[in-house]
Short mmCIF file of C-alpha atoms in Angstrom, two decimals:
data_model
loop_
_atom_site.label_atom_id
_atom_site.label_comp_id
_atom_site.label_asym_id
_atom_site.label_seq_id
_atom_site.Cartn_x
_atom_site.Cartn_y
_atom_site.Cartn_z
CA ARG A 45 0.01 0.01 -0.04
CA ARG A 46 2.81 2.37 0.96
CA THR A 47 4.48 1.78 -2.61
CA ARG A 48 1.35 2.44 -4.60
CA GLU A 49 0.90 5.88 -2.71
CA ALA A 50 4.48 6.68 -2.94
CA GLY A 51 4.30 6.68 -6.95
CA SER A 52 1.71 5.24 -9.04
CA VAL A 53 3.77 4.57 -12.23
CA GLY A 54 6.75 3.04 -11.03
CA ALA A 55 5.12 1.15 -7.92
CA PRO A 56 4.94 -2.38 -9.20
CA ARG A 57 8.40 -2.38 -10.55
CA ALA A 58 9.87 -0.83 -7.31
CA ARG A 59 8.04 -3.33 -5.38
CA ARG A 60 9.73 -6.26 -7.17
CA ILE A 61 13.06 -4.85 -7.25
CA TRP A 62 13.06 -3.52 -3.60
CA SER A 63 12.03 -6.89 -2.33
CA ALA A 64 15.11 -8.28 -3.84
CA VAL A 65 17.21 -5.64 -2.28
CA MET A 66 15.53 -5.85 1.26
CA SER A 67 16.34 -9.60 1.33
CA SER A 68 19.83 -8.95 2.24
CA ASP A 69 20.90 -8.95 5.81
CA ALA A 70 20.71 -5.75 8.00
CA GLY A 71 23.89 -3.81 8.51
CA GLY A 72 27.58 -4.49 7.29
CA ASP A 73 30.09 -6.96 8.37
CA GLY A 74 30.46 -5.30 12.02
CA TRP A 75 26.88 -6.50 12.84
CA GLU A 76 27.66 -10.10 12.12
CA GLY A 77 26.63 -12.33 15.13
CA ARG A 78 25.92 -8.85 17.15
CA GLN A 79 22.77 -9.82 18.40
CA TRP A 80 21.83 -8.58 22.08
CA ASP A 81 20.86 -11.67 23.62
CA ASP A 82 24.11 -13.32 22.41
CA MET A 83 26.43 -10.44 23.55
CA VAL A 84 24.32 -10.56 27.12
CA GLU A 85 25.18 -14.58 27.29
CA ARG A 86 28.80 -14.06 26.53
CA CYS A 87 28.88 -11.54 29.26
CA ALA A 88 27.23 -13.73 31.51
CA ALA A 89 29.47 -16.53 30.84
CA VAL A 90 32.72 -14.28 31.74
CA VAL A 91 30.62 -13.12 34.90
CA ASP A 92 30.06 -16.60 35.92
CA ARG A 93 33.80 -17.58 35.79
CA LEU A 94 34.56 -14.50 37.92
CA ARG A 95 32.03 -15.41 40.39
CA THR A 96 33.22 -19.12 40.65
CA ILE A 97 36.81 -18.06 41.01
CA ARG A 98 36.13 -15.65 43.65
CA ARG A 99 33.85 -17.51 45.77
CA ALA A 100 36.68 -20.36 45.77
CA ASP A 101 38.79 -17.71 47.44
CA ASP A 102 41.65 -19.38 45.73
CA GLU A 103 44.67 -17.63 47.10
CA ASP A 104 47.56 -19.14 44.63
CA ASP A 105 48.90 -17.52 41.73
CA ARG A 106 46.55 -19.57 39.37
CA GLY A 107 43.53 -18.25 40.94
CA ALA A 108 44.48 -14.82 40.50
CA ALA A 109 45.65 -15.28 37.06
CA GLU A 110 42.32 -16.63 35.94
CA LEU A 111 40.81 -13.62 37.36
CA THR A 112 43.13 -11.46 35.62
CA ARG A 113 42.51 -13.02 32.22
CA ALA A 114 38.69 -12.96 32.79
CA LEU A 115 39.01 -9.26 33.41
CA GLU A 116 41.11 -8.60 30.66
CA GLU A 117 38.61 -10.52 28.29
CA ILE A 118 35.80 -7.97 29.24
CA VAL A 119 38.17 -5.08 28.33
CA ALA A 120 38.71 -6.71 24.82
CA LEU A 121 35.17 -7.32 24.26
CA ILE A 122 34.26 -3.52 24.90
CA ALA A 123 37.17 -2.43 22.55
CA ASP A 124 35.65 -4.68 20.01
CA ASP A 125 32.09 -3.31 20.57
CA GLU A 126 30.96 -0.71 23.24
CA GLU A 127 27.64 -2.34 23.48
CA TYR A 128 29.11 -4.93 25.81
CA VAL A 129 29.29 -2.34 28.57
CA PRO A 130 25.37 -2.44 28.73
CA ALA A 131 25.42 -6.24 28.03
CA LEU A 132 27.70 -6.58 30.75
CA GLY A 133 25.33 -4.70 33.16
CA ALA A 134 22.45 -7.14 31.90
CA ALA A 135 24.73 -9.90 33.06
CA ARG A 136 24.97 -8.44 36.35
CA GLY A 137 28.71 -7.81 36.04
CA HIS A 138 28.90 -4.13 36.81
CA ASP A 139 28.75 -4.22 40.47
CA LEU A 140 31.18 -7.31 40.52
CA LEU A 141 33.85 -5.18 38.98
CA ALA A 142 33.71 -2.47 41.56
CA ARG A 143 34.00 -5.32 44.19
CA LEU A 144 36.99 -6.71 42.32
CA VAL A 145 38.72 -3.29 42.47
CA THR A 146 39.42 -3.96 45.99
CA HIS A 147 40.72 -7.53 45.53
CA ARG A 148 43.84 -8.41 47.76
CA VAL A 149 45.85 -9.22 44.75
CA SER A 150 47.18 -6.18 43.25
CA GLU A 151 47.32 -7.68 39.79
CA VAL A 152 43.27 -8.59 39.88
CA ALA A 153 42.56 -5.15 41.35
CA SER A 154 44.56 -3.29 38.32
CA ALA A 155 42.69 -5.42 35.90
CA ALA A 156 39.39 -4.70 37.55
CA ALA A 157 40.14 -0.89 37.45
CA ASP A 158 41.09 -1.22 33.91
CA ALA A 159 37.76 -3.00 33.09
CA MET A 160 35.98 -0.18 34.99
CA GLU A 161 37.93 2.56 33.16
CA ALA A 162 36.99 0.78 29.65
CA CYS A 163 33.21 0.57 30.78
CA ALA A 164 32.95 4.25 31.98
CA ARG A 165 34.96 5.43 28.55
CA HIS A 166 33.23 3.55 26.32
CA CYS A 167 29.60 3.54 27.79
CA PRO A 168 27.18 4.18 24.70
CA PRO A 169 25.63 7.40 24.31
CA GLY A 170 22.51 7.86 26.53
CA ALA A 171 23.39 4.70 28.53
CA SER A 172 24.87 4.87 31.96
CA PHE A 173 27.43 2.80 34.10
CA PRO A 174 26.88 1.50 36.50
CA GLY A 175 23.03 1.90 35.98
CA ASP A 176 19.86 0.40 34.49
CA VAL A 177 20.49 -1.34 31.29
CA ASP A 178 18.25 -1.01 28.24
CA GLU A 179 18.45 -3.31 24.98
CA PRO A 180 19.34 -0.74 22.06
CA SER A 181 16.90 -0.19 19.30
CA HIS A 182 17.93 0.21 15.83
CA ALA A 183 16.39 1.67 12.57
CA ILE A 184 16.77 -0.53 9.50
CA MET A 185 17.57 1.67 6.35
CA ARG A 186 17.85 -0.19 2.97
CA VAL A 187 19.74 2.38 0.72
CA GLY A 188 21.36 0.37 -1.91
CA THR A 189 20.32 -0.83 -5.34
CA LEU A 190 19.83 -4.14 -6.76
CA ALA A 191 23.33 -4.19 -8.20
CA ALA A 192 24.90 -2.86 -5.14
CA PRO A 193 22.75 -3.53 -1.83
CA LEU A 194 23.37 -1.60 1.14
CA THR A 195 21.40 -2.11 4.23
CA LEU A 196 22.40 0.06 7.35
CA ARG A 197 21.27 -1.16 10.74
CA MET A 198 21.40 2.20 12.73
CA ARG A 199 21.82 2.05 16.48
CA HIS A 200 19.54 4.95 18.20
CA VAL A 201 21.12 6.81 21.13
CA ARG A 202 19.29 5.82 24.28
CA GLU A 203 16.74 7.85 25.64
CA GLY A 204 13.84 7.58 28.08
CA TYR A 205 10.49 7.11 26.66
CA GLY A 206 8.18 8.35 29.22
CA SER A 207 4.51 9.03 28.57
CA GLY A 208 4.00 11.55 26.01
CA GLU A 209 7.77 12.02 25.31
CA ARG A 210 9.27 12.07 21.97
CA ARG A 211 12.30 11.07 20.35
CA ARG A 212 15.09 13.47 20.01
CA ILE A 213 15.45 14.80 16.59
CA PRO A 214 18.85 13.34 15.73
CA ASN A 215 17.51 9.88 16.56
CA ILE A 216 14.94 9.61 13.89
CA ALA A 217 15.38 7.84 10.37
CA TRP A 218 13.84 10.80 8.55
CA ASP A 219 12.29 10.25 5.07
CA SER A 220 14.63 12.90 3.58
CA GLY A 221 17.59 11.22 4.67
CA LEU A 222 16.58 7.78 3.24
CA VAL A 223 15.69 9.37 -0.08
CA LEU A 224 18.95 11.11 -0.18
CA ALA A 225 21.13 8.16 0.84
CA ARG A 226 19.23 6.16 -1.82
CA TRP A 227 19.70 8.70 -4.62
CA ILE A 228 23.50 8.79 -3.67
CA SER A 229 23.56 5.10 -3.97
CA ARG A 230 22.25 5.56 -7.53
CA HIS A 231 24.81 8.28 -8.46
CA PRO A 232 28.20 7.02 -7.29
CA GLU A 233 29.63 9.34 -9.63
CA LEU A 234 28.57 12.37 -7.57
CA VAL A 235 30.93 11.28 -4.66
CA ALA A 236 33.27 8.90 -6.03
CA GLY A 237 36.98 10.27 -5.11
CA LYS A 238 35.46 13.53 -3.46
CA SER A 239 35.46 14.99 -0.06
CA VAL A 240 31.82 15.25 1.30
CA LEU A 241 30.25 17.30 3.95
CA GLU A 242 26.85 16.40 5.72
CA ILE A 243 25.31 19.09 7.83
CA GLY A 244 22.64 18.15 10.55
CA ALA A 245 23.37 14.48 9.64
CA GLY A 246 21.46 12.91 12.79
CA LEU A 247 21.75 9.14 12.03
CA GLY A 248 23.74 10.07 8.99
CA ALA A 249 22.81 7.50 6.45
CA PRO A 250 23.61 9.79 3.30
CA SER A 251 27.18 10.04 4.71
CA MET A 252 27.34 6.38 5.05
CA ALA A 253 26.08 5.71 1.54
CA ALA A 254 28.62 8.38 0.13
CA ALA A 255 31.57 6.56 1.84
CA ARG A 256 30.26 3.20 0.52
CA ARG A 257 29.99 4.79 -2.78
CA GLY A 258 33.77 5.73 -2.99
CA ALA A 259 34.00 9.16 -1.22
CA SER A 260 37.64 10.14 -0.70
CA THR A 261 36.60 11.25 2.84
CA VAL A 262 33.37 12.35 4.75
CA ALA A 263 32.79 14.99 7.12
CA LEU A 264 29.66 13.88 9.17
CA THR A 265 28.61 16.77 11.24
CA ASP A 266 25.73 17.57 13.76
CA ALA A 267 25.35 20.04 16.73
CA ASP A 268 24.54 17.12 19.20
CA PRO A 269 27.67 15.45 20.51
CA LEU A 270 25.63 12.33 21.17
CA ALA A 271 24.59 12.10 17.88
CA THR A 272 27.98 12.46 16.23
CA ARG A 273 29.41 9.78 18.77
CA ASN A 274 26.52 7.32 17.89
CA ALA A 275 27.02 8.03 14.25
CA ALA A 276 30.70 7.07 14.33
CA TYR A 277 29.96 3.74 16.06
CA ASN A 278 27.23 3.14 13.15
CA ALA A 279 29.79 3.94 10.77
CA ARG A 280 32.08 1.50 12.06
CA MET A 281 29.43 -1.15 12.38
CA ASN A 282 27.90 -0.64 9.11
CA LEU A 283 30.96 0.24 6.84
CA GLY A 284 33.82 -1.62 8.51
CA ARG A 285 37.19 -0.27 9.66
CA VAL A 286 38.62 0.60 6.65
CA ALA A 287 35.74 2.49 4.86
CA SER A 288 34.63 4.07 8.33
CA ALA A 289 38.08 5.50 8.66
CA LYS A 290 37.19 8.00 5.74
CA VAL A 291 34.25 9.14 8.08
CA ALA A 292 35.05 11.88 10.40
CA CYS A 293 32.05 12.54 13.00
CA VAL A 294 32.28 15.80 14.67
CA VAL A 295 30.43 18.32 16.56
CA HIS A 296 29.40 21.33 14.27
CA ASP A 297 26.36 23.81 14.17
CA TRP A 298 26.16 24.77 10.85
CA ASN A 299 23.81 27.58 11.70
CA ASP A 300 26.23 29.35 14.02
CA GLU A 301 26.93 32.63 12.70
CA SER A 302 30.29 33.17 14.74
CA ASP A 303 32.53 31.88 11.99
CA LEU A 304 31.38 34.60 9.66
CA SER A 305 32.12 37.32 12.19
CA ASP A 306 35.43 35.89 13.26
CA SER A 307 36.49 35.60 9.50
CA ASP A 308 35.42 39.19 8.68
CA SER A 309 37.26 40.63 11.92
CA ASP A 310 40.71 40.58 9.96
CA ASP A 311 40.95 41.36 6.48
CA SER A 312 44.60 40.38 6.02
CA ASP A 313 44.89 37.09 4.08
CA GLU A 314 48.45 36.83 5.56
CA THR A 315 46.83 36.71 8.93
CA ASN A 316 43.91 34.59 8.00
CA HIS A 317 45.37 31.82 5.76
CA GLY A 318 48.43 32.79 4.45
CA THR A 319 47.82 31.43 0.93
CA ASP A 320 44.83 30.42 -1.27
CA ARG A 321 44.93 27.13 0.23
CA GLY A 322 46.26 27.92 3.74
CA ARG A 323 45.00 26.58 6.96
CA ALA A 324 41.39 26.47 7.60
CA THR A 325 40.77 28.15 11.03
CA CYS A 326 36.78 27.93 10.98
CA SER A 327 35.09 25.78 13.62
CA LEU A 328 34.52 23.23 11.26
CA GLY A 329 38.12 23.16 10.14
CA ARG A 330 39.40 23.36 13.75
CA ALA A 331 36.88 20.37 14.51
CA LEU A 332 38.54 18.28 11.73
CA GLU A 333 41.98 18.98 13.11
CA ARG A 334 41.07 17.95 16.58
CA PHE A 335 39.70 14.52 15.02
CA GLY A 336 42.73 12.46 15.20
CA GLY A 337 42.67 11.24 11.51
CA PHE A 338 41.98 14.21 9.96
CA ARG A 339 45.03 16.45 10.86
CA ARG A 340 46.53 19.27 8.70
CA SER A 341 49.59 18.33 6.90
CA ASP A 342 51.92 21.27 6.30
CA GLU A 343 54.26 19.02 4.75
CA GLU A 344 51.95 17.76 2.09
CA GLY A 345 50.63 20.44 -0.03
CA GLY A 346 50.50 23.54 2.49
CA GLY A 347 46.98 23.57 3.83
CA ASP A 348 45.40 20.24 2.56
CA TRP A 349 43.68 18.16 5.23
CA ALA A 350 45.23 14.84 5.24
CA ASN A 351 44.77 11.70 7.06
CA GLY A 352 47.50 10.47 9.49
CA ASP A 353 49.87 7.95 8.52
CA GLY A 354 49.46 4.10 9.46
CA ALA A 355 46.82 3.67 12.33
CA ASN A 356 46.33 6.59 14.33
CA GLU A 357 43.75 5.97 16.94
CA VAL A 358 40.71 8.15 16.59
CA GLU A 359 39.21 9.01 20.18
CA THR A 360 35.88 9.60 18.78
CA SER A 361 35.39 6.05 17.04
CA ARG A 362 38.32 4.24 17.86
CA LEU A 363 38.99 3.55 14.51
CA GLU A 364 42.56 2.70 13.12
CA VAL A 365 42.95 5.38 10.37
CA GLU A 366 44.29 4.11 7.05
CA THR A 367 46.42 6.43 4.98
CA SER A 368 44.51 8.44 2.63
CA ARG A 369 43.91 12.10 1.78
CA LEU A 370 41.13 14.48 2.60
CA GLU A 371 41.38 17.08 -0.25
CA VAL A 372 39.43 19.87 1.19
CA GLU A 373 40.07 23.34 -0.30
CA THR A 374 40.41 26.38 1.94
CA SER A 375 39.14 30.02 1.08
CA ARG A 376 39.30 32.74 3.42
CA ARG A 377 39.80 30.28 6.35
CA PHE A 378 36.66 27.98 5.44
CA ALA A 379 37.20 24.37 5.23
CA THR A 380 35.37 23.61 1.68
CA PHE A 381 34.27 20.25 0.29
CA ASP A 382 33.21 19.07 -3.30
CA VAL A 383 29.88 17.83 -2.17
CA VAL A 384 27.65 18.98 0.48
CA LEU A 385 24.74 17.10 1.69
CA GLY A 386 21.67 17.99 3.74
CA ALA A 387 18.45 16.02 4.70
CA ASP A 388 15.54 17.87 6.52
CA VAL A 389 17.52 20.87 7.38
CA VAL A 390 15.00 23.44 7.18
CA HIS A 391 12.32 23.00 9.75
CA GLU A 392 12.02 26.36 11.35
CA ARG A 393 12.06 29.70 10.32
CA GLY A 394 15.34 31.28 9.69
CA MET A 395 17.01 28.05 9.01
CA ALA A 396 16.97 28.58 5.18
CA GLN A 397 19.35 31.49 5.46
CA GLY A 398 21.41 29.32 7.84
CA VAL A 399 21.69 26.60 5.20
CA ALA A 400 22.70 29.35 2.43
CA ARG A 401 25.31 30.94 4.58
CA MET A 402 26.82 27.43 5.23
CA LEU A 403 27.17 26.93 1.45
CA VAL A 404 28.74 30.13 1.07
CA ARG A 405 31.37 29.28 3.63
CA HIS A 406 32.00 25.33 2.88
CA LEU A 407 30.80 24.71 -0.63
CA GLY A 408 33.92 24.17 -3.00
CA ARG A 409 34.48 26.85 -5.73
CA SER A 410 35.13 24.59 -8.67
CA PRO A 411 32.50 24.21 -11.32
CA ASP A 412 31.96 20.51 -10.19
CA ALA A 413 31.32 21.45 -6.56
CA VAL A 414 27.63 20.85 -5.92
CA ALA A 415 25.16 20.57 -2.75
CA VAL A 416 22.33 18.38 -2.73
CA ILE A 417 19.55 19.06 -0.21
CA VAL A 418 16.21 17.11 0.39
CA ASN A 419 13.73 18.80 2.59
CA PRO A 420 9.82 18.34 3.13
CA ALA A 421 7.87 20.79 0.99
CA PRO A 422 6.65 24.20 2.54
CA ALA A 423 3.40 22.72 3.41
CA HIS A 424 5.18 20.23 5.91
CA ARG A 425 8.08 22.35 7.49
CA SER A 426 7.95 25.96 8.51
CA GLY A 427 10.55 27.90 6.89
CA ALA A 428 11.04 25.56 3.72
CA ALA A 429 9.42 28.26 1.59
CA ASP A 430 12.13 30.41 2.26
CA LEU A 431 15.01 28.28 0.67
CA PRO A 432 14.94 29.28 -2.88
CA SER A 433 15.12 32.95 -2.12
CA ALA A 434 17.85 32.40 0.61
CA LEU A 435 20.03 30.42 -1.84
CA GLU A 436 19.75 33.24 -4.70
CA SER A 437 20.31 36.06 -2.39
CA ASN A 438 23.58 34.20 -1.35
CA GLY A 439 24.93 33.71 -4.74
CA MET A 440 23.81 30.25 -5.30
CA ALA A 441 22.06 28.70 -8.52
CA PHE A 442 19.87 25.54 -8.24
CA ALA A 443 17.48 23.40 -10.03
CA SER A 444 14.76 21.62 -7.67
CA THR A 445 12.11 18.97 -8.21
CA ARG A 446 9.33 17.10 -6.44
CA VAL A 447 10.54 13.56 -5.14
CA THR A 448 7.77 11.02 -6.63
CA SER A 449 9.98 8.05 -7.66
CA ALA A 450 8.65 4.97 -6.01
CA MET A 451 12.11 3.49 -5.96
CA LEU A 452 13.27 6.37 -3.49
CA ARG A 453 10.33 6.58 -1.60
CA VAL A 454 9.27 2.88 -0.96
CA GLY A 455 9.18 1.96 2.52
CA VAL A 456 8.95 5.18 4.07
CA MET A 457 7.40 5.46 7.58
CA GLU A 458 3.41 4.97 7.30
CA GLU A 459 2.63 8.21 9.16
CA THR A 460 4.78 10.46 7.03
CA GLU A 461 4.06 8.61 3.61
CA ASP A 462 1.85 11.63 2.43
CA VAL A 463 4.79 14.18 3.14
CA ARG A 464 5.71 15.69 0.01
CA LEU A 465 9.64 16.07 -0.49
CA ASP A 466 11.63 18.28 -2.61
CA MET A 467 15.32 17.82 -3.99
CA PHE A 468 17.75 20.81 -4.72
CA LEU A 469 20.86 20.72 -6.57
CA VAL A 470 22.88 23.80 -5.86
CA ARG A 471 26.06 25.19 -7.15
CA ARG A 472 27.82 28.78 -7.12
CA ARG A 473 26.07 31.21 -9.30
CA GLU A 474 29.31 32.07 -11.16
CA TRP A 475 29.20 28.50 -12.84
CA GLY A 476 25.39 28.79 -14.08
CA ALA A 477 22.55 26.72 -12.99
CA PRO A 478 23.44 23.01 -12.15
CA ASP A 479 22.42 20.30 -14.76
CA ALA A 480 18.98 19.22 -13.60
CA SER A 481 19.29 15.99 -16.00
CA VAL A 482 20.94 14.35 -13.11
CA MET A 483 17.75 14.49 -10.90
CA GLU A 484 15.36 12.87 -13.69
CA ASP A 485 15.05 9.50 -11.72
CA VAL A 486 13.78 11.59 -8.64
CA THR A 487 10.40 11.68 -10.43
CA ASP A 488 8.61 8.78 -12.18
CA GLU A 489 8.97 10.23 -15.56
CA TRP A 490 11.97 7.98 -16.08
CA VAL A 491 9.81 5.02 -15.66
CA ARG A 492 7.47 5.94 -18.45
CA HIS A 493 10.47 6.03 -20.87
CA ALA A 494 12.24 3.19 -19.47
#
């Protein structure tokens, strides 16, 4: 029923094709075997070993060594997947760790302290250690194609679900993000080999689709630090260590005007950035520089952003960073990108101007640099009607169309299936209007002529 309402002409074909795509397993290789019950059972086995050895009160070296090995196993599990922290709580292991910190054998006490530190440091966003344990919830987002399936299993940030309480905005798998991620999967040429920025990412499905479709580097940003930390986890689990190493999940408020005033405070190019490709000192540039795998390399290109050599540990997501380059231009201290993505980024009055100003700062200056924005139509989002004029007044040219393709809209949430979505293709005005033909498959017209 949803498919028919989403697009009448392409619906039967979309249903047949999408059923094949949806038959793939949810999530990438990182999710293999990661069912909650299995994780709790594994933790319970370790906890039972600890209790058995502790009750035996074995004072010889063998007993202490066995306790230490079991505690080290807990640390290794948490290093592999932070969800083992709440799973350990479900197995009643949190309190046991606290008691073992005072063990008479110093090696055991030290190992227990290490396990406690690992739990505290890597406790999933929204969870507590020690504390009540909730099983994680996930959104399953099927965003691939028949030729290249991609099913994302996106963990939500844990939050209370009291009476009348709504989920936080970054925790929702918005239809706009689902549609944009699917469209990117159908157009890998848009992102392959390019630097990508996503604003207001939330769960970050478009960023992960871009990384899987060959983007050289992806900056996934959101104003909510819990959202970016959760996105880093989802990237690792869905994309694997190598592909997720290209994704920097950083906190950045694209609607913050402080960068603009800061850059205008000093007109000296020498002071601001030295050269046309000098160091970007905007808040996004600084955030990327703080992100361990995306540091500036003065030795390689005088201002390019570059990944570290070998296996630098990234604190946010604990990824081993593979050697690669983040080719990000800088202009008047702003880090700029080949592709900028935004899904449902205008939902309040005034936000359209914020999006347009963000593009002025961070969209690359080459003729190939483009932004793709998918947003609910003005009838469904306050302020959305201001987006066209905001783009024009900030020196941007754009093409737009209504998203009616059943291939893109199939499977959207039932309560929002009647929400109309608009897609904008944007670039700087000096290069003229973007080629709207790339958006032909956004409507059902392509099906009529297929």
